[in-house]
Short mmCIF file of C-alpha atoms in Angstrom, two decimals:
data_model
loop_
_atom_site.label_atom_id
_atom_site.label_comp_id
_atom_site.label_asym_id
_atom_site.label_seq_id
_atom_site.Cartn_x
_atom_site.Cartn_y
_atom_site.Cartn_z
CA MET A 85 159.33 126.83 10.04
CA THR A 86 160.47 127.92 13.28
CA GLU A 87 163.01 126.31 15.19
CA GLU A 88 163.01 125.03 18.58
CA THR A 89 165.23 125.99 20.65
CA PRO A 90 167.47 122.98 21.95
CA GLY A 91 167.36 123.06 26.44
CA PHE A 92 163.94 124.32 27.00
CA GLU A 93 160.37 122.12 27.75
CA GLU A 94 156.98 124.36 27.71
CA LYS A 95 155.53 124.85 31.42
CA PRO A 96 152.19 125.16 32.68
CA ASP A 97 151.53 128.34 33.45
CA VAL A 98 151.97 129.69 37.27
CA PRO A 99 150.44 132.13 38.71
CA SER A 100 152.93 135.67 39.53
CA GLY A 101 154.69 134.84 42.68
CA ALA A 102 154.95 131.02 42.31
CA THR A 103 157.61 128.73 42.06
CA PRO A 104 157.70 126.54 39.25
CA ASP A 105 157.15 123.75 41.59
CA ASP A 106 153.95 124.73 43.63
CA ALA A 107 151.84 122.81 40.03
CA GLU A 108 152.97 119.30 40.41
CA PRO A 109 151.30 119.18 43.99
CA LYS A 110 148.57 120.33 43.44
CA ALA A 111 148.17 117.68 40.08
CA ALA A 112 149.37 115.36 42.75
CA SER A 113 146.67 116.30 45.21
CA SER A 114 143.77 116.09 42.94
CA SER A 115 143.70 112.89 41.88
CA GLU A 116 143.99 111.79 45.22
CA GLU A 117 140.85 112.90 46.10
CA GLY A 118 139.54 111.52 43.35
CA ALA A 119 140.78 107.93 44.86
CA ALA A 120 140.19 108.41 48.24
CA PRO A 121 136.14 107.99 48.39
CA ALA A 122 136.98 104.52 46.73
CA GLY A 123 139.74 103.96 49.23
CA ASP A 124 137.75 104.57 52.92
CA ALA A 125 134.74 102.46 50.89
CA SER A 126 136.48 99.35 50.64
CA GLU A 127 138.49 100.09 54.02
CA LYS A 128 135.30 100.29 56.17
CA ALA A 129 133.59 96.97 54.58
CA GLY A 130 136.61 95.51 55.34
CA LEU A 131 136.45 96.90 59.18
CA THR A 132 132.46 95.57 59.17
CA ALA A 133 133.35 92.08 58.62
CA GLN A 134 136.12 91.91 60.68
CA LEU A 135 133.57 93.26 63.91
CA ASP A 136 131.27 90.32 62.25
CA GLN A 137 133.57 88.22 62.37
CA VAL A 138 134.39 89.25 66.34
CA ARG A 139 130.76 89.45 67.46
CA THR A 140 130.10 85.59 66.40
CA ALA A 141 133.14 84.18 67.95
CA LEU A 142 132.27 86.29 70.99
CA GLY A 143 128.48 84.74 70.65
CA GLU A 144 130.13 81.40 70.30
CA ARG A 145 132.28 81.86 73.23
CA THR A 146 129.80 83.41 75.55
CA ALA A 147 127.17 80.13 74.59
CA ASP A 148 130.40 77.74 75.42
CA LEU A 149 130.90 79.44 78.71
CA GLN A 150 127.37 79.35 79.70
CA ARG A 151 127.08 75.32 78.80
CA LEU A 152 130.04 74.65 80.51
CA GLN A 153 129.15 76.82 83.95
CA ALA A 154 125.31 74.64 83.65
CA GLU A 155 127.12 71.28 83.63
CA TYR A 156 129.35 72.51 86.68
CA GLN A 157 125.98 73.21 88.34
CA ASN A 158 124.32 69.85 87.51
CA TYR A 159 128.07 67.97 88.42
CA ARG A 160 128.02 69.58 92.03
CA ARG A 161 124.70 69.01 92.56
CA ARG A 162 125.05 65.55 91.59
CA VAL A 163 127.84 65.47 93.68
CA GLU A 164 125.85 66.57 96.86
CA ARG A 165 123.08 64.55 96.31
CA ASP A 166 125.57 61.16 96.31
CA ARG A 167 127.14 62.17 99.03
CA ILE A 168 124.36 62.34 101.10
CA ALA A 169 123.09 59.41 99.47
CA VAL A 170 127.02 57.46 100.71
CA LYS A 171 126.50 58.81 104.13
CA GLU A 172 122.95 57.59 104.84
CA ILE A 173 123.68 54.35 103.66
CA ALA A 174 126.16 54.16 106.01
CA ILE A 175 124.42 55.57 108.81
CA ALA A 176 121.67 52.96 108.15
CA ASN A 177 123.85 50.32 107.97
CA LEU A 178 125.91 51.15 111.21
CA LEU A 179 122.74 51.68 112.51
CA THR A 180 120.99 48.02 111.69
CA GLU A 181 123.76 46.49 113.13
CA LEU A 182 123.06 47.85 116.41
CA LEU A 183 119.57 47.00 116.01
CA PRO A 184 120.10 43.54 118.41
CA VAL A 185 121.92 45.37 121.31
CA LEU A 186 119.28 47.79 121.27
CA ASP A 187 116.69 45.27 121.71
CA ASP A 188 118.54 43.65 124.08
CA ILE A 189 118.75 47.06 126.17
CA GLY A 190 114.79 46.96 125.51
CA ARG A 191 114.24 43.96 126.77
CA ALA A 192 116.55 44.66 130.23
CA ARG A 193 113.78 47.58 130.50
CA GLU A 194 111.02 45.45 130.76
CA HIS A 195 111.57 43.42 133.31
CA GLY A 196 113.61 46.10 135.26
CA GLU A 197 117.39 44.68 135.11
CA LEU A 198 118.22 48.24 133.41
CA VAL A 199 119.79 49.47 136.49
CA GLY A 200 123.27 50.21 137.67
CA GLY A 201 126.06 51.51 135.09
CA PHE A 202 124.43 48.98 132.26
CA LYS A 203 121.34 51.22 132.84
CA SER A 204 124.21 54.32 132.08
CA VAL A 205 125.36 52.69 128.64
CA GLY A 206 122.40 51.75 127.63
CA GLU A 207 120.60 54.95 127.77
CA SER A 208 124.29 56.42 126.41
CA LEU A 209 123.56 54.13 123.16
CA GLU A 210 120.00 55.09 122.55
CA THR A 211 121.00 58.85 123.08
CA VAL A 212 123.74 58.69 120.43
CA ALA A 213 121.65 56.50 117.99
CA ALA A 214 119.07 59.27 118.41
CA LYS A 215 121.22 61.77 117.37
CA MET A 216 122.14 60.44 114.09
CA GLY A 217 118.45 60.24 113.35
CA LEU A 218 117.92 56.92 114.45
CA GLN A 219 113.18 57.10 115.14
CA GLN A 220 110.92 54.20 116.91
CA PHE A 221 107.77 53.14 116.12
CA GLY A 222 105.31 50.88 117.04
CA LYS A 223 102.16 51.47 119.30
CA GLU A 224 99.86 49.14 120.79
CA GLY A 225 95.99 50.18 119.45
CA GLU A 226 97.27 51.06 115.90
CA PRO A 227 96.23 50.07 112.99
CA PHE A 228 97.99 47.58 110.89
CA ASP A 229 100.21 48.98 108.01
CA PRO A 230 101.46 46.52 105.86
CA THR A 231 104.34 49.28 104.85
CA ILE A 232 105.88 49.49 108.18
CA HIS A 233 104.33 46.56 110.38
CA GLU A 234 104.88 42.53 109.93
CA ALA A 235 102.53 40.40 111.18
CA LEU A 236 103.92 37.74 113.45
CA MET A 237 100.96 36.75 115.33
CA HIS A 238 97.12 36.75 114.33
CA SER A 239 93.88 36.22 116.21
CA TYR A 240 89.77 38.05 116.04
CA ALA A 241 88.72 39.98 118.84
CA PRO A 242 85.22 40.95 119.12
CA ASP A 243 86.45 44.82 120.58
CA VAL A 244 87.89 45.75 117.40
CA THR A 245 86.53 47.17 113.83
CA GLU A 246 89.35 46.42 112.26
CA THR A 247 93.02 44.91 111.49
CA THR A 248 94.58 46.23 114.75
CA CYS A 249 98.44 46.09 116.39
CA VAL A 250 97.46 44.45 119.77
CA ALA A 251 100.71 43.31 120.54
CA ILE A 252 104.26 44.74 119.48
CA LEU A 253 106.80 42.32 119.86
CA GLN A 254 109.54 43.91 118.29
CA PRO A 255 109.72 48.25 117.18
CA GLY A 256 110.21 49.66 114.17
CA TYR A 257 113.07 51.60 113.45
CA ARG A 258 113.11 54.14 110.89
CA ILE A 259 115.79 56.96 109.55
CA GLY A 260 113.54 59.80 108.64
CA GLU A 261 111.47 58.41 106.08
CA ARG A 262 113.30 54.88 105.48
CA THR A 263 112.14 52.37 107.60
CA ILE A 264 115.67 49.91 108.19
CA ARG A 265 113.50 47.53 110.19
CA PRO A 266 109.49 47.31 110.11
CA ALA A 267 107.60 46.96 113.36
CA ARG A 268 106.84 42.88 114.43
CA VAL A 269 103.19 43.23 115.52
CA ALA A 270 100.50 40.73 117.08
CA VAL A 271 97.52 41.55 114.70
CA ALA A 272 93.84 41.63 115.47
CA GLU A 273 90.89 41.13 113.50
CA PRO A 274 87.09 41.91 114.00
CA GLN A 275 85.77 38.58 114.77
CA PRO A 276 83.50 37.23 111.75
CA GLY A 277 79.95 37.93 112.17
CA ALA A 278 80.77 40.45 114.63
CA GLN A 279 79.80 43.11 112.32
CA THR A 280 76.30 41.67 111.54
CA VAL A 281 75.36 40.97 115.25
CA LYS A 282 76.48 44.87 116.30
CA ALA A 283 74.40 46.03 113.41
CA ALA A 284 71.47 43.75 114.27
CA ASP A 285 71.44 44.41 118.08
CA GLU A 286 71.79 48.47 116.96
CA SER A 287 69.14 48.17 114.65
CA GLY A 288 66.81 45.99 117.77
CA THR A 289 67.95 48.68 120.45
CA ASP A 290 67.09 51.57 117.88
CA LYS A 291 63.29 49.79 117.45
CA ALA A 292 62.55 49.67 120.82
CA ALA A 293 63.36 53.42 121.60
CA GLU A 294 61.00 54.19 118.93
CA GLN A 295 58.63 51.87 120.71
CA ALA A 296 59.46 53.47 123.84
CA ASP A 297 59.00 57.12 122.16
CA ASP A 298 55.64 55.67 120.86
CA LYS A 299 54.27 54.61 124.63
CA ASP A 300 54.86 57.74 126.35
CA SER A 301 53.37 59.93 123.81
CA GLY A 302 50.19 58.13 124.03
CA GLY A 303 51.11 55.97 120.96
CA PRO A 304 50.27 56.71 117.64
CA ASP A 305 47.88 58.68 116.53
CA GLU A 306 43.99 56.79 115.69
CA GLY A 307 42.03 57.82 112.45
#
């Protein structure tokens, strides 16, 4: 039997010129190289998942920001529209209260009483009202329009072919496209039967003209 010498252990072969400890790092590095590919793949999968989460969160935040921006723009437009509407209503209410004064100025002008200091004040008031957008309308001879005219008097006239404003009792006023008071007018309609008589007269005139033409040309040809 072979007796083992106590205190000595078998060691792997070590190349000449190398220390005994050189064998252990090589074995350790070999095990690390075998485990490295699996660890890198797991770490890469984790980073990809985190990147996907970040992209999803970024898309959600971007959508939220765009929605908030659109809501803010709509809010600004709505506020601006309401502000303009409130301003127009306030101006219309003010000018409506001034219409009786403007009517008095107009009547004084028609009667030749707009003179002196009263004339200067009246014209200044009319200028200010015009700068605020007040426009006067309503003229004699224009066709009657129930959307802007209010008929206070009615009559018939043979010299009109449609319902016509023959007198302006009170002028109308508007601000832009908004009518704040219709023009109060007297209207006249065509005389009943006048169109029939006129058509008959025109027909008779045409026949007389044709007969005169035939006479001048020697009459109709004889067969």
